[in-house]
Amino acid sequence: MRLEPKPAPSILVTLLYPVAAVVLTLAITSLLVLAAGASPLSVFYLVWKGAAGSQFALMETLTRATPLILTGLAVAVAFRAKLWNIGAEAQLYIGGVVTVVLGTGALPLPSFLLIPVIMVAAMAAGALLLLGPAILKTRFGVDEVVTTLLLNFIVLLFVSMLLEGVLKDPMGLGWPQSSRVVAEAQLPRIIQGRRLHYGFVIAIASAVIIWIIMKKTALGYEMRAVGHNPQASSFAGIPVNRVLMKTALLSGGIAALAGFCEVAGLKGNLTLDLSPGYGYTGIVVAMLAMLNPIGVVASAIFVAGIFVGADAMSRSAGVPSYIADVMVATALLTMVVAILFTRYRLRWK
Amino acid sequence: MSPVLRLSGITKRFGPLLANDAISFEVARGEVIALLGENGAGKTTLMNILFGHYVADEGTVETFGKALPPGDPHAALQAGIGMVHQHFTLADNMTVLENIALGTQGLASWRLDRASARERIEKMSFEFGLAVHPEAVVGTLSVGERQRVEILKALYRDAKILILDEPTAVLTPAETDALFATLKLLVKQGLSIIFISHKLNEVIAVSDRVLVLRAGKLSGERVTAGTTRSELAALMVGQEVEPPAVPEVEPGELQLVLNAVSTVRQGTGMALDNITLSLRGGEITGLAGVSGNGQATLAALIAGTEKPASGEIIVQSVKVQEWSPRAALAAGIGRIPEDRHAVGTIGDMSVTENVILERYRTPRFSNRGFLDWQAARKFAEEIISDYDVKCPSPEARIRLLSGGNMQKLILGRALDSAPSVILANQPTRGLDVGAVGYVHRRLLDARARGAAILLISEDLEEILALADRVIVMSKGRLSAASPRGARTIAQLGELMAGHGMEAA
């Protein structure tokens, strides 16, 4: 059995394989649903209904998708240049920290100034957080997978320390949580009475901007070149290390934006459960989207929909909502295989 | 007498590509067969089938009258087939003896047999002129010695049929002669040898019979004594090849001078040791030498990826302060790198994206950080038509192009801006004869318009055909330059082996 490379795949094939991947995912999860004693069709219907069956459901899905779009973009940008940023979780939390430091009354500014100032500051903090590992990688050859991954734990403990100390809400009845951000620092809701906030618009705009950077600018071209072949890039005069620094700044900044949006748009304050692993799920989102910034929007909504829908389904069907984790994980695996088959063909013998 | 090896109707397809098309031949005892063909003609595929790495789609292999099971390298070894690969398969941190005996006996018996293994190796190396010390660590040996270890390894396993894949690519002329003497001794002992090469002189010097492969087919079979170079060349490429005509060009101004440059040794590379080199416009300077003697470092220095530790670089009589790939490009140096896959191109990017690689920051292709893809695509189309590149479209991934077309594209990228200095590092390695001729013509055109060209090549014939002056590199140092035809091949070989370098 061997793999042989295929010439450039046609558009039809490129679209057909992801569809096949989804069908296969449903087939595999059906087995688990059957094992849990429920009917797959009704469970999938309930997931669909819970994720997109009503305006409320759809709004919830998009709300959940917002941080995933941003962490997905952060990962997609970094992975494109083969900078393995596993630390979007830490960068997200740092964004949240900056938001409550500046947004709980420290800056007496009107909304239209305060929000951009906090956004920029949060992005800068996230950018700097990833710059460290990038410098260690380019200067000393330290593997950034290790440094960014470990920084997640360091930052989470750091946040815990802040929430037990200087950032602790005096009115919080002893809970480790920060004070709430002032009204001027909050992102408004898009529709009254629904949780979907303008963070979603920021996420979509970020996706479009990243797409433009990757496709149209010299920086995006440099990032792709460095990711594909650093040796040839360096020979051609591309400053490889500088490109990696810029990539780190961009990636860390976008991830921190996710923390800003969650605090300023949804939660209102900083807690230790600000993110149920959005930084890690961002990796899945980016891989599902084949690192395409526009694809990240679609895959983030898909993943968010499965989680939101599975929550709703488990309440009515009695199948544990962990099925969502299995579905997302299976979808990732089938997708990776599908991508392989758009590029290679399997030959027996 | 029955043949020791018989191939009947071997056919192998890779997708739409027919790599081997119904190839049949026999090898007799004590015979040297040369397998001649361009790169991509199917020589390596055929040998991989013989050795069990690939399974043929059709056809059979027989050794000593018995069918060889397909796809089983172990059976091939058992049947007495030994292979010396182009890239050696030795463990650098072990001794010669350990490398040779590795895998031939059980671990438990190892200590007991060491003495007898040593005795056997010494006997073989004496008998066949394969001088090498059994207790030497392989990592300390020269390339020629390592090759002898590889041959001893095959003989130690009782090989009756020895396959040598491009064995002379890494040898000096003197080492090549020694290898040929060894092969003659082996043949006298009754071994059969398959000698794979694309160098006509060697094939004629060493073989009894020549099989010529072209595009997967056996295009001819000749008894060596009854054939000529030009006949073999014609069989190889399907047409008569002519050496390029080199017109007289008056040498011009000094374009690039390296003055007493040394570099720091990095990794396995050879450092440059006090090198002085001047390149004039309208002149091709050929740099000969055995691979690994500092040519790669010199090329990296001129390309800008290596910085001098001492000495100076002078471009058109201006001393260079900062040196980098961008500085080299800005100084008007066109670069053709040695490895077109790893260094020259980015395989997963399109032809368009690859042609602007060195110039995407110029106003022609970008404006305020935004790239002008229309201009880039137009440039790609220009190069595709001007340099006769065969590719489906400018959007195609460059990985899908053949080596020759990839090289034409790199050539177009480097030469399009009419550089005053051209660094051509192994510009024709692995190309078929048609593409080689094309690259040579383009280099001669550049020479005619007044460019200064440094041609680095392991192919002495290429250097002798093109270069106006020849310099030999050995152990990081340069010999004095000799004008066209002033040194014989034997004299160059002496220099390549490191003798008489003090004259520089």
Coordinates of N, CA and C in Angstrom, one line a residue, chain B residues 40-222:
Chain B
G40 N 16.4 10.3 -15.2 CA 15.0 10.2 -15.5 C 14.8 9.2 -16.6
A41 N 15.8 8.5 -17.1 CA 15.6 7.5 -18.2 C 15.1 6.2 -17.6
G42 N 15.2 6.0 -16.3 CA 14.7 4.8 -15.7 C 15.7 3.8 -15.1
K43 N 17.0 4.3 -15.1 CA 18.0 3.4 -14.6 C 17.8 3.0 -13.1
T44 N 17.5 4.1 -12.3 CA 17.4 3.8 -10.9 C 16.2 3.0 -10.6
T45 N 15.1 3.2 -11.3 CA 13.9 2.4 -11.1 C 14.2 0.9 -11.4
L46 N 14.9 0.7 -12.5 CA 15.2 -0.7 -12.9 C 16.1 -1.4 -11.8
M47 N 17.0 -0.6 -11.3 CA 17.9 -1.2 -10.3 C 17.1 -1.5 -9.0
N48 N 16.2 -0.6 -8.7 CA 15.4 -0.8 -7.5 C 14.5 -2.0 -7.6
I49 N 14.0 -2.3 -8.8 CA 13.2 -3.5 -9.1 C 14.1 -4.7 -8.9
L50 N 15.3 -4.6 -9.4 CA 16.3 -5.7 -9.3 C 16.6 -6.0 -7.9
F51 N 16.7 -5.0 -7.1 CA 17.1 -5.1 -5.7 C 15.9 -5.3 -4.8
G52 N 14.7 -5.3 -5.3 CA 13.6 -5.7 -4.5 C 12.9 -4.5 -3.8
H53 N 13.4 -3.3 -4.1 CA 12.7 -2.1 -3.4 C 11.4 -1.8 -4.1
Y54 N 11.3 -2.0 -5.4 CA 10.0 -1.9 -6.1 C 9.6 -3.2 -6.7
V55 N 8.3 -3.3 -6.9 CA 7.7 -4.5 -7.6 C 7.4 -4.1 -9.0
A56 N 7.9 -4.9 -10.0 CA 7.6 -4.6 -11.4 C 6.1 -4.9 -11.6
D57 N 5.5 -4.1 -12.6 CA 4.1 -4.4 -13.0 C 4.0 -5.7 -13.8
E58 N 5.1 -5.8 -14.7 CA 5.2 -7.0 -15.5 C 6.6 -7.4 -15.6
G59 N 6.9 -8.7 -15.9 CA 8.2 -9.1 -16.1 C 8.8 -9.9 -15.0
T60 N 9.9 -10.6 -15.2 CA 10.6 -11.4 -14.2 C 12.1 -11.2 -14.1
V61 N 12.6 -11.4 -13.0 CA 14.1 -11.4 -12.8 C 14.5 -12.8 -12.4
E62 N 15.6 -13.3 -13.1 CA 16.2 -14.6 -12.7 C 17.6 -14.4 -12.4
T63 N 18.1 -15.0 -11.3 CA 19.5 -15.1 -11.0 C 20.0 -16.5 -11.1
F64 N 21.0 -16.8 -11.8 CA 21.6 -18.2 -11.9 C 20.5 -19.1 -12.2
G65 N 19.6 -18.7 -13.1 CA 18.6 -19.6 -13.6 C 17.4 -19.8 -12.7
K66 N 17.4 -19.1 -11.5 CA 16.3 -19.2 -10.6 C 15.5 -17.9 -10.5
A67 N 14.2 -18.0 -10.5 CA 13.4 -16.8 -10.4 C 13.6 -16.1 -9.1
L68 N 13.7 -14.8 -9.1 CA 13.9 -14.0 -7.9 C 12.5 -13.5 -7.4
P69 N 12.1 -13.8 -6.2 CA 10.8 -13.3 -5.7 C 10.8 -11.8 -5.7
P70 N 9.7 -11.2 -6.3 CA 9.7 -9.7 -6.4 C 9.5 -9.1 -5.0
G71 N 10.0 -7.9 -4.9 CA 9.8 -7.0 -3.7 C 10.4 -7.6 -2.4
D72 N 11.5 -8.3 -2.6 CA 12.1 -8.8 -1.4 C 13.6 -8.6 -1.4
P73 N 14.1 -7.5 -0.8 CA 15.5 -7.1 -0.8 C 16.4 -8.2 -0.2
H74 N 15.8 -8.9 0.8 CA 16.6 -9.9 1.5 C 16.9 -11.1 0.5
A75 N 15.9 -11.4 -0.3 CA 16.1 -12.5 -1.3 C 17.1 -12.1 -2.3
A76 N 17.1 -10.8 -2.6 CA 18.1 -10.3 -3.6 C 19.5 -10.4 -3.0
L77 N 19.7 -10.1 -1.8 CA 21.0 -10.2 -1.1 C 21.4 -11.7 -1.1
Q78 N 20.4 -12.6 -0.7 CA 20.7 -14.0 -0.7 C 21.1 -14.5 -2.1
A79 N 20.5 -14.0 -3.1 CA 20.8 -14.4 -4.5 C 22.2 -13.9 -5.0
G80 N 22.8 -13.0 -4.2 CA 24.2 -12.6 -4.5 C 24.2 -11.2 -5.2
I81 N 23.1 -10.4 -5.1 CA 23.1 -9.1 -5.6 C 23.6 -8.1 -4.6
G82 N 24.6 -7.4 -4.9 CA 25.1 -6.4 -4.0 C 25.0 -5.0 -4.6
M83 N 24.7 -4.0 -3.8 CA 24.5 -2.7 -4.5 C 25.3 -1.6 -3.7
V84 N 26.0 -0.8 -4.4 CA 26.7 0.3 -3.9 C 25.9 1.6 -4.3
H85 N 25.2 2.1 -3.3 CA 24.4 3.3 -3.7 C 25.2 4.5 -3.9
Q86 N 24.6 5.5 -4.6 CA 25.2 6.8 -4.8 C 25.5 7.5 -3.5
H87 N 24.5 7.4 -2.6 CA 24.6 8.0 -1.3 C 24.9 6.8 -0.3
F88 N 26.0 6.9 0.4 CA 26.5 5.7 1.1 C 25.6 5.4 2.3
T89 N 25.5 4.2 2.6 CA 24.7 3.7 3.7 C 25.5 3.1 4.8
L90 N 26.4 4.0 5.4 CA 27.3 3.5 6.4 C 27.1 4.3 7.7
A91 N 27.4 3.6 8.8 CA 27.3 4.2 10.1 C 28.6 5.0 10.5
D92 N 28.5 6.3 10.5 CA 29.8 7.1 10.6 C 30.5 6.9 11.9
N93 N 29.8 6.5 13.0 CA 30.5 6.4 14.3 C 31.0 5.0 14.6
M94 N 30.9 4.1 13.6 CA 31.4 2.8 13.8 C 32.7 2.5 12.9
T95 N 33.4 1.5 13.2 CA 34.6 1.2 12.5 C 34.2 0.5 11.1
V96 N 35.3 0.5 10.3 CA 35.1 -0.2 9.0 C 34.6 -1.6 9.2
L97 N 35.3 -2.3 10.1 CA 35.0 -3.7 10.3 C 33.6 -3.9 10.8
E98 N 33.2 -3.0 11.7 CA 31.8 -3.2 12.2 C 30.8 -2.9 11.2
N99 N 31.1 -1.9 10.3 CA 30.1 -1.6 9.2 C 30.0 -2.7 8.3
I100 N 31.1 -3.4 8.0 CA 31.1 -4.4 7.0 C 30.4 -5.7 7.6
A101 N 30.7 -6.0 8.8 CA 30.2 -7.2 9.4 C 28.8 -7.1 9.9
L102 N 28.3 -5.8 10.1 CA 27.0 -5.5 10.7 C 25.9 -6.3 10.0
G103 N 25.2 -7.1 10.7 CA 24.0 -7.8 10.2 C 24.4 -9.1 9.5
T104 N 25.6 -9.5 9.5 CA 26.0 -10.7 8.8 C 26.0 -11.9 9.8
Q105 N 26.1 -11.6 11.1 CA 26.1 -12.7 12.0 C 25.3 -12.4 13.3
G106 N 25.0 -13.4 14.0 CA 24.2 -13.2 15.2 C 25.0 -12.4 16.3
L107 N 24.3 -11.7 17.1 CA 24.9 -10.8 18.1 C 25.8 -11.6 19.0
A108 N 25.3 -12.8 19.4 CA 26.0 -13.6 20.4 C 27.4 -14.0 20.0
S109 N 27.5 -14.3 18.7 CA 28.8 -14.8 18.2 C 29.8 -13.7 17.8
W110 N 29.3 -12.4 18.0 CA 30.1 -11.3 17.5 C 31.5 -11.3 17.9
R111 N 31.8 -11.4 19.2 CA 33.1 -11.3 19.8 C 34.0 -12.3 19.2
L112 N 33.6 -13.5 19.1 CA 34.4 -14.6 18.7 C 34.8 -14.4 17.2
D113 N 33.9 -13.9 16.4 CA 34.2 -13.8 15.0 C 35.0 -12.6 14.5
R114 N 35.2 -11.7 15.5 CA 35.8 -10.5 15.1 C 37.2 -10.7 14.4
A115 N 38.0 -11.6 14.9 CA 39.3 -11.8 14.4 C 39.2 -12.4 13.0
S116 N 38.3 -13.4 12.8 CA 38.2 -14.0 11.5 C 37.6 -13.0 10.5
A117 N 36.6 -12.1 10.9 CA 36.1 -11.1 10.0 C 37.2 -10.2 9.6
R118 N 38.0 -9.8 10.5 CA 39.1 -8.9 10.2 C 40.1 -9.5 9.2
E119 N 40.3 -10.7 9.4 CA 41.2 -11.4 8.5 C 40.7 -11.5 7.1
R120 N 39.4 -11.8 7.0 CA 38.7 -11.9 5.7 C 38.7 -10.5 5.0
I121 N 38.4 -9.5 5.8 CA 38.4 -8.1 5.2 C 39.8 -7.7 4.7
E122 N 40.8 -8.0 5.5 CA 42.2 -7.7 5.1 C 42.6 -8.4 3.8
K123 N 42.2 -9.7 3.7 CA 42.5 -10.5 2.6 C 41.8 -9.9 1.3
M124 N 40.5 -9.6 1.5 CA 39.8 -9.0 0.3 C 40.4 -7.7 -0.1
S125 N 40.7 -6.8 0.9 CA 41.1 -5.5 0.5 C 42.5 -5.6 -0.2
F126 N 43.3 -6.6 0.2 CA 44.6 -6.7 -0.5 C 44.4 -7.2 -1.9
E127 N 43.6 -8.2 -2.0 CA 43.3 -8.9 -3.2 C 42.8 -8.0 -4.3
F128 N 41.9 -7.1 -3.9 CA 41.2 -6.3 -4.9 C 41.6 -4.8 -4.9
G129 N 42.7 -4.5 -4.2 CA 43.2 -3.2 -4.2 C 42.3 -2.2 -3.5
L130 N 41.6 -2.7 -2.5 CA 40.6 -1.8 -1.8 C 41.2 -1.4 -0.5
A131 N 42.3 -0.6 -0.5 CA 43.0 -0.3 0.7 C 42.2 0.5 1.7
V132 N 42.0 -0.1 2.8 CA 41.3 0.7 3.9 C 41.6 -0.1 5.2
H133 N 41.7 0.7 6.3 CA 42.1 0.0 7.6 C 40.8 -0.4 8.3
P134 N 40.8 -1.7 8.7 CA 39.5 -2.3 9.2 C 39.1 -1.6 10.5
E135 N 40.1 -1.1 11.3 CA 39.7 -0.5 12.6 C 39.5 1.0 12.5
A136 N 39.6 1.6 11.3 CA 39.4 3.0 11.2 C 37.9 3.3 11.4
V137 N 37.6 4.5 12.0 CA 36.2 4.9 12.2 C 35.7 5.5 10.9
V138 N 34.6 5.1 10.4 CA 34.1 5.5 9.0 C 34.0 7.0 8.9
G139 N 33.6 7.7 10.0 CA 33.4 9.1 9.9 C 34.7 9.9 9.6
T140 N 35.9 9.2 9.8 CA 37.2 9.9 9.6 C 37.7 9.6 8.1
L141 N 37.0 8.8 7.4 CA 37.5 8.4 6.1 C 37.1 9.4 5.0
S142 N 37.9 9.4 3.9 CA 37.5 10.2 2.8 C 36.4 9.6 2.0
V143 N 35.8 10.3 1.1 CA 34.7 9.8 0.3 C 35.1 8.5 -0.5
G144 N 36.3 8.6 -1.1 CA 36.8 7.5 -1.9 C 37.0 6.2 -1.0
E145 N 37.5 6.4 0.2 CA 37.7 5.3 1.1 C 36.3 4.7 1.5
R146 N 35.3 5.6 1.8 CA 34.0 5.1 2.1 C 33.4 4.2 1.0
Q147 N 33.7 4.6 -0.2 CA 33.1 3.8 -1.3 C 33.8 2.5 -1.3
R148 N 35.1 2.4 -1.0 CA 35.7 1.1 -0.9 C 35.1 0.3 0.2
V149 N 34.7 0.9 1.3 CA 34.1 0.1 2.4 C 32.7 -0.4 1.9
E150 N 32.0 0.4 1.1 CA 30.7 -0.1 0.6 C 30.9 -1.3 -0.3
I151 N 32.0 -1.2 -1.1 CA 32.2 -2.4 -2.0 C 32.6 -3.6 -1.2
L152 N 33.5 -3.4 -0.2 CA 33.9 -4.5 0.6 C 32.7 -5.1 1.3
K153 N 31.8 -4.3 1.7 CA 30.6 -4.7 2.4 C 29.8 -5.7 1.5
A154 N 29.6 -5.3 0.2 CA 28.9 -6.1 -0.7 C 29.7 -7.5 -0.9
L155 N 31.0 -7.4 -1.1 CA 31.8 -8.6 -1.3 C 31.8 -9.5 -0.1
Y156 N 31.8 -8.9 1.1 CA 31.8 -9.7 2.3 C 30.5 -10.5 2.4
R157 N 29.4 -10.0 1.8 CA 28.2 -10.8 1.7 C 28.1 -11.7 0.5
D158 N 29.3 -12.0 -0.1 CA 29.3 -12.9 -1.2 C 28.6 -12.4 -2.4
A159 N 28.6 -11.2 -2.7 CA 27.9 -10.7 -3.9 C 28.5 -11.3 -5.1
K160 N 27.7 -11.7 -6.0 CA 28.2 -12.2 -7.3 C 27.9 -11.2 -8.4
I161 N 26.9 -10.4 -8.1 CA 26.5 -9.3 -9.1 C 26.6 -8.0 -8.3
L162 N 27.5 -7.1 -8.8 CA 27.7 -5.9 -8.0 C 27.1 -4.8 -8.9
I163 N 26.2 -4.0 -8.2 CA 25.6 -2.8 -8.9 C 26.2 -1.6 -8.3
L164 N 26.8 -0.7 -9.2 CA 27.4 0.5 -8.7 C 26.6 1.7 -9.4
D165 N 25.9 2.5 -8.5 CA 25.1 3.6 -9.0 C 25.9 4.9 -9.0
E166 N 26.2 5.3 -10.2 CA 27.0 6.6 -10.3 C 28.2 6.6 -9.4
P167 N 29.0 5.6 -9.5 CA 30.1 5.6 -8.4 C 31.1 6.6 -8.5
T168 N 31.3 7.3 -9.7 CA 32.4 8.2 -9.9 C 32.0 9.6 -9.6
A169 N 30.7 9.9 -9.3 CA 30.3 11.3 -9.1 C 31.1 12.0 -8.0
V170 N 31.5 11.2 -7.0 CA 32.2 11.8 -5.8 C 33.7 11.6 -5.8
L171 N 34.3 11.1 -6.9 CA 35.7 10.7 -6.9 C 36.6 11.7 -7.7
T172 N 37.8 11.8 -7.3 CA 38.8 12.5 -8.1 C 39.2 11.6 -9.3
P173 N 39.7 12.2 -10.4 CA 40.1 11.3 -11.5 C 41.0 10.2 -11.1
A174 N 42.0 10.4 -10.1 CA 42.9 9.4 -9.7 C 42.1 8.3 -9.0
E175 N 41.2 8.7 -8.1 CA 40.4 7.7 -7.4 C 39.5 6.9 -8.4
T176 N 39.0 7.6 -9.4 CA 38.2 6.9 -10.4 C 39.1 5.8 -11.1
D177 N 40.3 6.1 -11.5 CA 41.2 5.1 -12.1 C 41.4 3.9 -11.2
A178 N 41.6 4.2 -9.9 CA 41.8 3.1 -8.9 C 40.6 2.2 -8.8
L179 N 39.4 2.9 -8.9 CA 38.2 2.1 -8.8 C 38.1 1.2 -10.0
F180 N 38.4 1.7 -11.2 CA 38.3 0.9 -12.4 C 39.3 -0.3 -12.3
A181 N 40.5 0.0 -11.8 CA 41.4 -1.1 -11.6 C 40.8 -2.2 -10.7
T182 N 40.2 -1.8 -9.6 CA 39.5 -2.7 -8.7 C 38.4 -3.5 -9.5
L183 N 37.7 -2.8 -10.3 CA 36.6 -3.5 -11.0 C 37.1 -4.6 -11.9
K184 N 38.3 -4.3 -12.6 CA 38.9 -5.3 -13.4 C 39.3 -6.5 -12.7
L185 N 39.8 -6.3 -11.4 CA 40.2 -7.5 -10.6 C 39.0 -8.3 -10.2
L186 N 37.9 -7.6 -9.9 CA 36.7 -8.3 -9.4 C 36.2 -9.2 -10.6
V187 N 36.2 -8.6 -11.8 CA 35.7 -9.3 -12.9 C 36.5 -10.6 -13.2
K188 N 37.8 -10.5 -13.0 CA 38.7 -11.7 -13.1 C 38.3 -12.8 -12.2
Q189 N 37.8 -12.4 -11.0 CA 37.4 -13.4 -10.0 C 36.0 -14.0 -10.4
G190 N 35.4 -13.5 -11.5 CA 34.2 -14.1 -11.9 C 32.9 -13.3 -11.5
L191 N 33.1 -12.1 -10.9 CA 32.0 -11.3 -10.5 C 31.4 -10.7 -11.8
S192 N 30.1 -10.3 -11.8 CA 29.5 -9.5 -12.8 C 29.2 -8.1 -12.3
I193 N 29.4 -7.1 -13.1 CA 29.2 -5.8 -12.6 C 28.2 -5.0 -13.5
I194 N 27.3 -4.3 -12.8 CA 26.5 -3.4 -13.5 C 26.9 -2.0 -13.1
F195 N 27.3 -1.2 -14.1 CA 27.9 0.1 -13.8 C 26.9 1.2 -14.3
I196 N 26.3 1.9 -13.4 CA 25.3 2.9 -13.9 C 26.0 4.3 -14.0
S197 N 25.8 4.9 -15.1 CA 26.5 6.2 -15.3 C 25.8 7.0 -16.4
H198 N 26.1 8.3 -16.4 CA 25.7 9.0 -17.6 C 26.9 9.7 -18.2
K199 N 28.1 9.2 -17.8 CA 29.3 9.8 -18.3 C 29.9 8.9 -19.4
L200 N 30.0 9.3 -20.6 CA 30.4 8.5 -21.7 C 31.8 7.9 -21.6
N201 N 32.7 8.8 -21.2 CA 34.1 8.4 -21.1 C 34.3 7.2 -20.2
E202 N 33.7 7.3 -19.1 CA 33.8 6.2 -18.1 C 33.2 4.9 -18.6
V203 N 32.1 5.1 -19.2 CA 31.4 3.9 -19.7 C 32.3 3.2 -20.7
I204 N 32.9 3.9 -21.6 CA 33.8 3.4 -22.6 C 35.0 2.8 -21.9
A205 N 35.5 3.4 -20.9 CA 36.7 2.9 -20.3 C 36.5 1.6 -19.5
V206 N 35.4 1.4 -18.9 CA 35.3 0.3 -18.0 C 34.4 -0.9 -18.4
S207 N 33.5 -0.7 -19.4 CA 32.5 -1.7 -19.6 C 32.9 -2.6 -20.8
D208 N 32.3 -3.8 -20.8 CA 32.4 -4.7 -22.0 C 31.2 -4.5 -22.9
R209 N 30.1 -4.1 -22.3 CA 28.9 -4.0 -23.1 C 28.1 -2.8 -22.5
V210 N 27.4 -2.1 -23.4 CA 26.7 -0.9 -23.0 C 25.2 -1.1 -23.3
L211 N 24.4 -0.9 -22.3 CA 22.9 -0.8 -22.5 C 22.5 0.6 -22.4
V212 N 21.8 1.1 -23.4 CA 21.4 2.5 -23.3 C 19.9 2.6 -23.0
L213 N 19.5 3.3 -22.0 CA 18.1 3.5 -21.7 C 17.7 5.0 -22.1
R214 N 16.6 5.0 -22.7 CA 16.0 6.4 -23.0 C 14.5 6.4 -22.8
A215 N 14.1 7.2 -21.9 CA 12.7 7.4 -21.6 C 12.0 6.1 -21.2
G216 N 12.7 5.3 -20.4 CA 12.2 4.0 -20.0 C 12.3 2.8 -20.9
K217 N 12.8 3.1 -22.1 CA 13.0 2.0 -23.1 C 14.5 1.7 -23.3
L218 N 14.8 0.4 -23.6 CA 16.1 0.1 -24.0 C 16.3 0.6 -25.4
S219 N 17.1 1.7 -25.6 CA 17.2 2.2 -26.9 C 18.3 1.7 -27.7
G220 N 19.2 0.9 -27.0 CA 20.3 0.3 -27.8 C 21.2 -0.5 -26.9
E221 N 21.9 -1.5 -27.6 CA 22.8 -2.4 -26.8 C 24.0 -2.5 -27.7
R222 N 25.2 -2.2 -27.2 CA 26.4 -2.2 -28.1 C 27.5 -2.9 -27.3

